[in-house]
Amino acid sequence: MIIAHQVADVRQAVREARRGDHAVGCVPTMGALHAGHESLIQACREECGFTAVTIFVNPKQFGPAEDFARYPRPLEDDLAHCRSAGVDLVFVPTVEALYPTGFSTYVDVEPLSRVLEGAARPGHFRGVATVVLKLLNIVQPDRAYFGQKDFQQQLLVRKMCREFDLPVEIRTCPTVREPDGLALSSRNRYLNADERQTALSLHRSLQLAAERLQHGERDVRAVAGEMRRLLETAGTRPDYAVVADLESLEELATPRQKMVALVAAHVGRTRLIDNLPITIEPRP
Ligand code: AMP
């Protein structure tokens, strides 16, 4: 497994892989790898002869009051995970390698970057889109793999790639959950035992929305209100709890055949997000 810290080393490794006629896949991460990341790596390995994982805690996607400094960085464990998962290349850039002094070019994917996560975390998606564009330009993969767990992020990345004509296919992989429903997240390691129990309310609120809508409830805003109450009663501080259009993420008032429920809530000092696509069968 190649461990690269510099852009030039990544480019050379990818060039050699292409000479061997391998399709190149890329899995961008912030490290603290878990089974969710591993599922993306597996999907990549199934479709690509060469799998590149990037590990970079991107300062530009964290707000000033957010957890950039305390975000976990267990690099040795992450490299061991990658090695045993059969990764070919891990790119671990320094902040200076990606953002040299004077860096000032940014990508804004509007209006998607301003709603939900974007409204709760101003500047977040500008940081995400900018770093993803850079990583895709550095690795130049045939395919890149993202998790449905970050639903808005994968929508935004898809739109950016489409509108900038990037020659990359974006794959979205299903959310990996603990047996009790908690979506895996690097931030789950901040939770103590009580908070972990409380955090189950995110998935419960999404299931509640799915049940109500699948049983014929037509008032989508009332469903969103119930989601929010469930989150509050469990002891979280929700940023949003909505049922939205699958593409624009506009909040819905009446149900569609396909939609997505999304939540973000603070559990103690930890902010968690989750979502659930919902399909309702057309009535005969
Ligand atoms: P992160 O390291 O949190 O930036 O995540 C890197 C990639 O892994 C993103 O595309 C995430 O959507 C994806 N991911 C994170 N958690 C999960 C999960 N529980 N299931 C599937 N994919 C995930």
GROMACS .gro file of C-alpha atoms and ligand atoms in nm:
model
  307
    1MET     CA    1   0.000   0.000   0.000
    2ILE     CA    2   0.141   0.337  -0.103
    3ILE     CA    3   0.114   0.619   0.152
    4ALA     CA    4   0.145   0.955  -0.022
    5HIS     CA    5   0.168   1.297   0.139
    6GLN     CA    6   0.236   1.501  -0.174
    7VAL     CA    7   0.021   1.567  -0.479
    8ALA     CA    8   0.302   1.466  -0.717
    9ASP     CA    9   0.333   1.122  -0.552
   10VAL     CA   10  -0.040   1.058  -0.593
   11ARG     CA   11  -0.028   1.156  -0.958
   12GLN     CA   12   0.265   0.924  -1.024
   13ALA     CA   13   0.100   0.626  -0.850
   14VAL     CA   14  -0.224   0.682  -1.040
   15ARG     CA   15  -0.036   0.715  -1.369
   16GLU     CA   16   0.126   0.377  -1.308
   17ALA     CA   17  -0.208   0.217  -1.220
   18ARG     CA   18  -0.352   0.344  -1.545
   19ARG     CA   19  -0.058   0.203  -1.737
   20GLY     CA   20  -0.162  -0.133  -1.592
   21ASP     CA   21  -0.508  -0.066  -1.738
   22HIS     CA   22  -0.677  -0.038  -1.400
   23ALA     CA   23  -0.991   0.167  -1.344
   24VAL     CA   24  -0.918   0.410  -1.062
   25GLY     CA   25  -1.160   0.464  -0.773
   26CYS     CA   26  -1.140   0.723  -0.498
   27VAL     CA   27  -1.292   0.727  -0.148
   28PRO     CA   28  -1.257   1.069   0.017
   29THR     CA   29  -1.268   1.060   0.399
   30MET     CA   30  -1.168   1.257   0.706
   31GLY     CA   31  -1.027   0.941   0.868
   32ALA     CA   32  -1.133   0.783   1.200
   33LEU     CA   33  -1.245   0.504   0.971
   34HIS     CA   34  -1.537   0.278   1.061
   35ALA     CA   35  -1.754   0.019   0.888
   36GLY     CA   36  -1.933   0.295   0.693
   37HIS     CA   37  -1.607   0.399   0.530
   38GLU     CA   38  -1.515   0.033   0.481
   39SER     CA   39  -1.835  -0.026   0.285
   40LEU     CA   40  -1.731   0.252   0.045
   41ILE     CA   41  -1.385   0.097   0.012
   42GLN     CA   42  -1.540  -0.244  -0.062
   43ALA     CA   43  -1.772  -0.096  -0.326
   44CYS     CA   44  -1.472   0.075  -0.481
   45ARG     CA   45  -1.263  -0.242  -0.483
   46GLU     CA   46  -1.546  -0.435  -0.650
   47GLU     CA   47  -1.561  -0.188  -0.938
   48CYS     CA   48  -1.206  -0.057  -0.969
   49GLY     CA   49  -0.867  -0.222  -1.008
   50PHE     CA   50  -0.701   0.057  -0.811
   51THR     CA   51  -0.849   0.201  -0.490
   52ALA     CA   52  -0.730   0.535  -0.352
   53VAL     CA   53  -0.848   0.655  -0.010
   54THR     CA   54  -0.790   1.013   0.096
   55ILE     CA   55  -0.766   1.105   0.464
   56PHE     CA   56  -0.786   1.477   0.531
   57VAL     CA   57  -0.959   1.667   0.810
   58ASN     CA   58  -1.047   1.968   0.599
   59PRO     CA   59  -1.026   2.287   0.806
   60LYS     CA   60  -1.230   2.481   0.550
   61GLN     CA   61  -1.547   2.282   0.618
   62PHE     CA   62  -1.547   2.348   0.993
   63GLY     CA   63  -1.695   2.664   1.144
   64PRO     CA   64  -1.493   2.857   1.405
   65ALA     CA   65  -1.696   2.713   1.694
   66GLU     CA   66  -1.693   2.356   1.559
   67ASP     CA   67  -1.488   2.048   1.644
   68PHE     CA   68  -1.193   2.079   1.402
   69ALA     CA   69  -0.931   2.070   1.679
   70ARG     CA   70  -1.084   1.774   1.863
   71TYR     CA   71  -1.187   1.576   1.553
   72PRO     CA   72  -1.031   1.227   1.598
   73ARG     CA   73  -0.713   1.156   1.397
   74PRO     CA   74  -0.612   0.794   1.469
   75LEU     CA   75  -0.384   0.777   1.165
   76GLU     CA   76  -0.201   0.453   1.247
   77ASP     CA   77  -0.530   0.267   1.301
   78ASP     CA   78  -0.669   0.415   0.981
   79LEU     CA   79  -0.367   0.301   0.780
   80ALA     CA   80  -0.397  -0.048   0.930
   81HIS     CA   81  -0.766  -0.054   0.833
   82CYS     CA   82  -0.683   0.052   0.480
   83ARG     CA   83  -0.408  -0.208   0.452
   84SER     CA   84  -0.636  -0.491   0.562
   85ALA     CA   85  -0.918  -0.364   0.338
   86GLY     CA   86  -0.690  -0.397   0.033
   87VAL     CA   87  -0.650  -0.025  -0.042
   88ASP     CA   88  -0.378   0.051  -0.298
   89LEU     CA   89  -0.302   0.414  -0.215
   90VAL     CA   90  -0.373   0.637   0.084
   91PHE     CA   91  -0.332   1.010   0.033
   92VAL     CA   92  -0.273   1.195   0.361
   93PRO     CA   93  -0.199   1.554   0.267
   94THR     CA   94  -0.099   1.825   0.510
   95VAL     CA   95  -0.312   2.139   0.527
   96GLU     CA   96  -0.025   2.330   0.360
   97ALA     CA   97  -0.009   2.082   0.071
   98LEU     CA   98  -0.375   2.148  -0.017
   99TYR     CA   99  -0.400   2.511   0.087
  100PRO     CA  100  -0.068   2.686   0.033
  101THR     CA  101  -0.038   3.044   0.158
  102GLY     CA  102  -0.255   3.274  -0.049
  103PHE     CA  103  -0.506   3.003  -0.151
  104SER     CA  104  -0.828   3.185  -0.241
  105THR     CA  105  -1.037   2.988  -0.493
  106TYR     CA  106  -1.366   2.837  -0.375
  107VAL     CA  107  -1.662   2.646  -0.514
  108ASP     CA  108  -2.022   2.732  -0.418
  109VAL     CA  109  -2.293   2.491  -0.529
  110GLU     CA  110  -2.601   2.706  -0.494
  111PRO     CA  111  -2.870   2.700  -0.370
  112LEU     CA  112  -2.810   2.350  -0.228
  113SER     CA  113  -2.521   2.478  -0.018
  114ARG     CA  114  -2.748   2.718   0.170
  115VAL     CA  115  -3.026   2.489   0.299
  116LEU     CA  116  -3.038   2.243   0.592
  117GLU     CA  117  -2.672   2.159   0.677
  118GLY     CA  118  -2.569   2.470   0.485
  119ALA     CA  119  -2.802   2.691   0.689
  120ALA     CA  120  -2.692   2.534   1.018
  121ARG     CA  121  -2.322   2.541   0.923
  122PRO     CA  122  -2.251   2.852   0.713
  123GLY     CA  123  -1.954   2.798   0.484
  124HIS     CA  124  -1.950   2.422   0.541
  125PHE     CA  125  -2.040   2.318   0.188
  126ARG     CA  126  -1.810   2.574   0.032
  127GLY     CA  127  -1.530   2.395   0.216
  128VAL     CA  128  -1.663   2.052   0.115
  129ALA     CA  129  -1.709   2.135  -0.254
  130THR     CA  130  -1.368   2.302  -0.272
  131VAL     CA  131  -1.180   2.013  -0.115
  132VAL     CA  132  -1.370   1.746  -0.311
  133LEU     CA  133  -1.295   1.927  -0.637
  134LYS     CA  134  -0.927   1.944  -0.541
  135LEU     CA  135  -0.913   1.576  -0.441
  136LEU     CA  136  -1.089   1.466  -0.760
  137ASN     CA  137  -0.847   1.676  -0.965
  138ILE     CA  138  -0.548   1.530  -0.786
  139VAL     CA  139  -0.653   1.163  -0.805
  140GLN     CA  140  -0.851   1.193  -1.131
  141PRO     CA  141  -1.050   0.879  -1.058
  142ASP     CA  142  -1.298   0.709  -1.291
  143ARG     CA  143  -1.537   0.672  -0.997
  144ALA     CA  144  -1.568   0.832  -0.655
  145TYR     CA  145  -1.761   0.687  -0.363
  146PHE     CA  146  -1.972   0.878  -0.113
  147GLY     CA  147  -2.210   0.774   0.166
  148GLN     CA  148  -2.583   0.830   0.168
  149LYS     CA  149  -2.530   0.915   0.537
  150ASP     CA  150  -2.430   1.262   0.415
  151PHE     CA  151  -2.724   1.291   0.179
  152GLN     CA  152  -2.693   1.662   0.104
  153GLN     CA  153  -2.319   1.628   0.048
  154GLN     CA  154  -2.354   1.359  -0.219
  155LEU     CA  155  -2.623   1.565  -0.397
  156LEU     CA  156  -2.396   1.866  -0.396
  157VAL     CA  157  -2.094   1.669  -0.518
  158ARG     CA  158  -2.300   1.518  -0.800
  159LYS     CA  159  -2.420   1.862  -0.907
  160MET     CA  160  -2.071   2.008  -0.897
  161CYS     CA  161  -1.926   1.723  -1.106
  162ARG     CA  162  -2.209   1.756  -1.360
  163GLU     CA  163  -2.182   2.132  -1.390
  164PHE     CA  164  -1.800   2.136  -1.406
  165ASP     CA  165  -1.798   1.845  -1.660
  166LEU     CA  166  -1.572   1.633  -1.442
  167PRO     CA  167  -1.512   1.294  -1.602
  168VAL     CA  168  -1.597   1.100  -1.286
  169GLU     CA  169  -1.893   0.881  -1.193
  170ILE     CA  170  -2.025   0.948  -0.845
  171ARG     CA  171  -2.146   0.642  -0.656
  172THR     CA  172  -2.360   0.673  -0.344
  173CYS     CA  173  -2.349   0.381  -0.099
  174PRO     CA  174  -2.618   0.300   0.162
  175THR     CA  175  -2.585   0.418   0.522
  176VAL     CA  176  -2.425   0.159   0.749
  177ARG     CA  177  -2.591   0.141   1.092
  178GLU     CA  178  -2.533  -0.026   1.426
  179PRO     CA  179  -2.780  -0.310   1.496
  180ASP     CA  180  -2.993  -0.067   1.703
  181GLY     CA  181  -3.019   0.179   1.414
  182LEU     CA  182  -2.755   0.438   1.505
  183ALA     CA  183  -2.581   0.551   1.186
  184LEU     CA  184  -2.206   0.497   1.208
  185SER     CA  185  -2.016   0.823   1.236
  186SER     CA  186  -1.666   0.922   1.340
  187ARG     CA  187  -1.836   1.159   1.586
  188ASN     CA  188  -2.011   0.872   1.769
  189ARG     CA  189  -1.688   0.826   1.961
  190TYR     CA  190  -1.758   1.155   2.141
  191LEU     CA  191  -2.077   1.007   2.295
  192ASN     CA  192  -2.092   0.868   2.648
  193ALA     CA  193  -2.329   0.577   2.724
  194ASP     CA  194  -2.630   0.800   2.805
  195GLU     CA  195  -2.575   1.020   2.502
  196ARG     CA  196  -2.547   0.714   2.281
  197GLN     CA  197  -2.896   0.607   2.399
  198THR     CA  198  -3.028   0.957   2.335
  199ALA     CA  199  -2.871   0.954   1.989
  200LEU     CA  200  -3.096   0.663   1.887
  201SER     CA  201  -3.378   0.918   1.865
  202LEU     CA  202  -3.240   1.045   1.533
  203HIS     CA  203  -3.307   0.715   1.358
  204ARG     CA  204  -3.635   0.672   1.549
  205SER     CA  205  -3.760   1.009   1.427
  206LEU     CA  206  -3.683   0.907   1.068
  207GLN     CA  207  -3.863   0.576   1.111
  208LEU     CA  208  -4.160   0.760   1.259
  209ALA     CA  209  -4.176   0.981   0.948
  210ALA     CA  210  -4.159   0.676   0.719
  211GLU     CA  211  -4.436   0.499   0.911
  212ARG     CA  212  -4.669   0.799   0.913
  213LEU     CA  213  -4.622   0.872   0.544
  214GLN     CA  214  -4.646   0.508   0.441
  215HIS     CA  215  -4.972   0.480   0.638
  216GLY     CA  216  -5.125   0.761   0.435
  217GLU     CA  217  -5.054   1.078   0.636
  218ARG     CA  218  -5.083   1.373   0.394
  219ASP     CA  219  -4.977   1.658   0.620
  220VAL     CA  220  -4.599   1.645   0.582
  221ARG     CA  221  -4.536   1.947   0.803
  222ALA     CA  222  -4.728   1.777   1.085
  223VAL     CA  223  -4.502   1.474   1.040
  224ALA     CA  224  -4.194   1.700   1.059
  225GLY     CA  225  -4.338   1.850   1.381
  226GLU     CA  226  -4.372   1.500   1.528
  227MET     CA  227  -4.011   1.421   1.434
  228ARG     CA  228  -3.892   1.735   1.607
  229ARG     CA  229  -4.098   1.660   1.921
  230LEU     CA  230  -3.957   1.307   1.936
  231LEU     CA  231  -3.603   1.446   1.917
  232GLU     CA  232  -3.672   1.708   2.184
  233THR     CA  233  -3.847   1.466   2.418
  234ALA     CA  234  -3.547   1.231   2.393
  235GLY     CA  235  -3.325   1.517   2.513
  236THR     CA  236  -3.157   1.632   2.191
  237ARG     CA  237  -3.145   1.987   2.056
  238PRO     CA  238  -3.256   1.959   1.692
  239ASP     CA  239  -3.123   2.195   1.422
  240TYR     CA  240  -3.376   2.063   1.173
  241ALA     CA  241  -3.619   1.776   1.119
  242VAL     CA  242  -3.777   1.780   0.774
  243VAL     CA  243  -3.921   1.576   0.491
  244ALA     CA  244  -3.781   1.709   0.164
  245ASP     CA  245  -3.763   1.672  -0.211
  246LEU     CA  246  -3.497   1.417  -0.311
  247GLU     CA  247  -3.313   1.655  -0.545
  248SER     CA  248  -3.367   2.013  -0.429
  249LEU     CA  249  -3.407   1.926  -0.059
  250GLU     CA  250  -3.693   2.175  -0.047
  251GLU     CA  251  -3.916   2.104   0.248
  252LEU     CA  252  -4.241   1.938   0.137
  253ALA     CA  253  -4.594   2.023   0.244
  254THR     CA  254  -4.757   1.726   0.070
  255PRO     CA  255  -4.608   1.381   0.011
  256ARG     CA  256  -4.431   1.270  -0.306
  257GLN     CA  257  -4.389   0.911  -0.411
  258LYS     CA  258  -4.019   0.943  -0.328
  259MET     CA  259  -3.882   1.185  -0.068
  260VAL     CA  260  -3.623   1.199   0.206
  261ALA     CA  261  -3.648   1.269   0.577
  262LEU     CA  262  -3.345   1.446   0.724
  263VAL     CA  263  -3.248   1.537   1.079
  264ALA     CA  264  -2.963   1.712   1.256
  265ALA     CA  265  -2.949   1.736   1.633
  266HIS     CA  266  -2.709   1.813   1.914
  267VAL     CA  267  -2.663   1.537   2.169
  268GLY     CA  268  -2.466   1.695   2.451
  269ARG     CA  269  -2.170   1.863   2.280
  270THR     CA  270  -2.193   1.638   1.975
  271ARG     CA  271  -2.382   1.727   1.660
  272LEU     CA  272  -2.519   1.431   1.464
  273ILE     CA  273  -2.702   1.399   1.132
  274ASP     CA  274  -2.904   1.121   0.972
  275ASN     CA  275  -3.156   1.072   0.693
  276LEU     CA  276  -3.389   0.814   0.542
  277PRO     CA  277  -3.521   0.802   0.186
  278ILE     CA  278  -3.894   0.723   0.193
  279THR     CA  279  -4.102   0.568  -0.085
  280ILE     CA  280  -4.479   0.545  -0.072
  281GLU     CA  281  -4.667   0.308  -0.296
  282PRO     CA  282  -4.922   0.479  -0.522
  283ARG     CA  283  -5.275   0.404  -0.400
  284PRO     CA  284  -5.489   0.201  -0.640
  285AMP     P1  285  -1.630   1.143   0.664
  285AMP     O1  286  -1.500   1.077   0.701
  285AMP     O2  287  -1.725   1.154   0.778
  285AMP     O3  288  -1.610   1.272   0.589
  285AMP     O4  289  -1.701   1.046   0.562
  285AMP     C1  290  -1.636   1.002   0.446
  285AMP     C2  291  -1.736   0.933   0.358
  285AMP     O5  292  -1.790   0.820   0.428
  285AMP     C3  293  -1.854   1.023   0.320
  285AMP     O6  294  -1.888   1.000   0.184
  285AMP     C4  295  -1.961   0.975   0.413
  285AMP     O7  296  -2.092   0.995   0.363
  285AMP     C5  297  -1.931   0.828   0.423
  285AMP     N1  298  -1.991   0.773   0.545
  285AMP     C6  299  -1.979   0.821   0.671
  285AMP     N2  300  -2.054   0.747   0.757
  285AMP     C7  301  -2.116   0.653   0.683
  285AMP     C8  302  -2.208   0.547   0.713
  285AMP     N3  303  -2.253   0.525   0.837
  285AMP     N4  304  -2.251   0.470   0.611
  285AMP     C9  305  -2.208   0.492   0.483
  285AMP     N5  306  -2.121   0.588   0.450
  285AMP    C10  307  -2.075   0.669   0.547
   0.00000   0.00000   0.00000
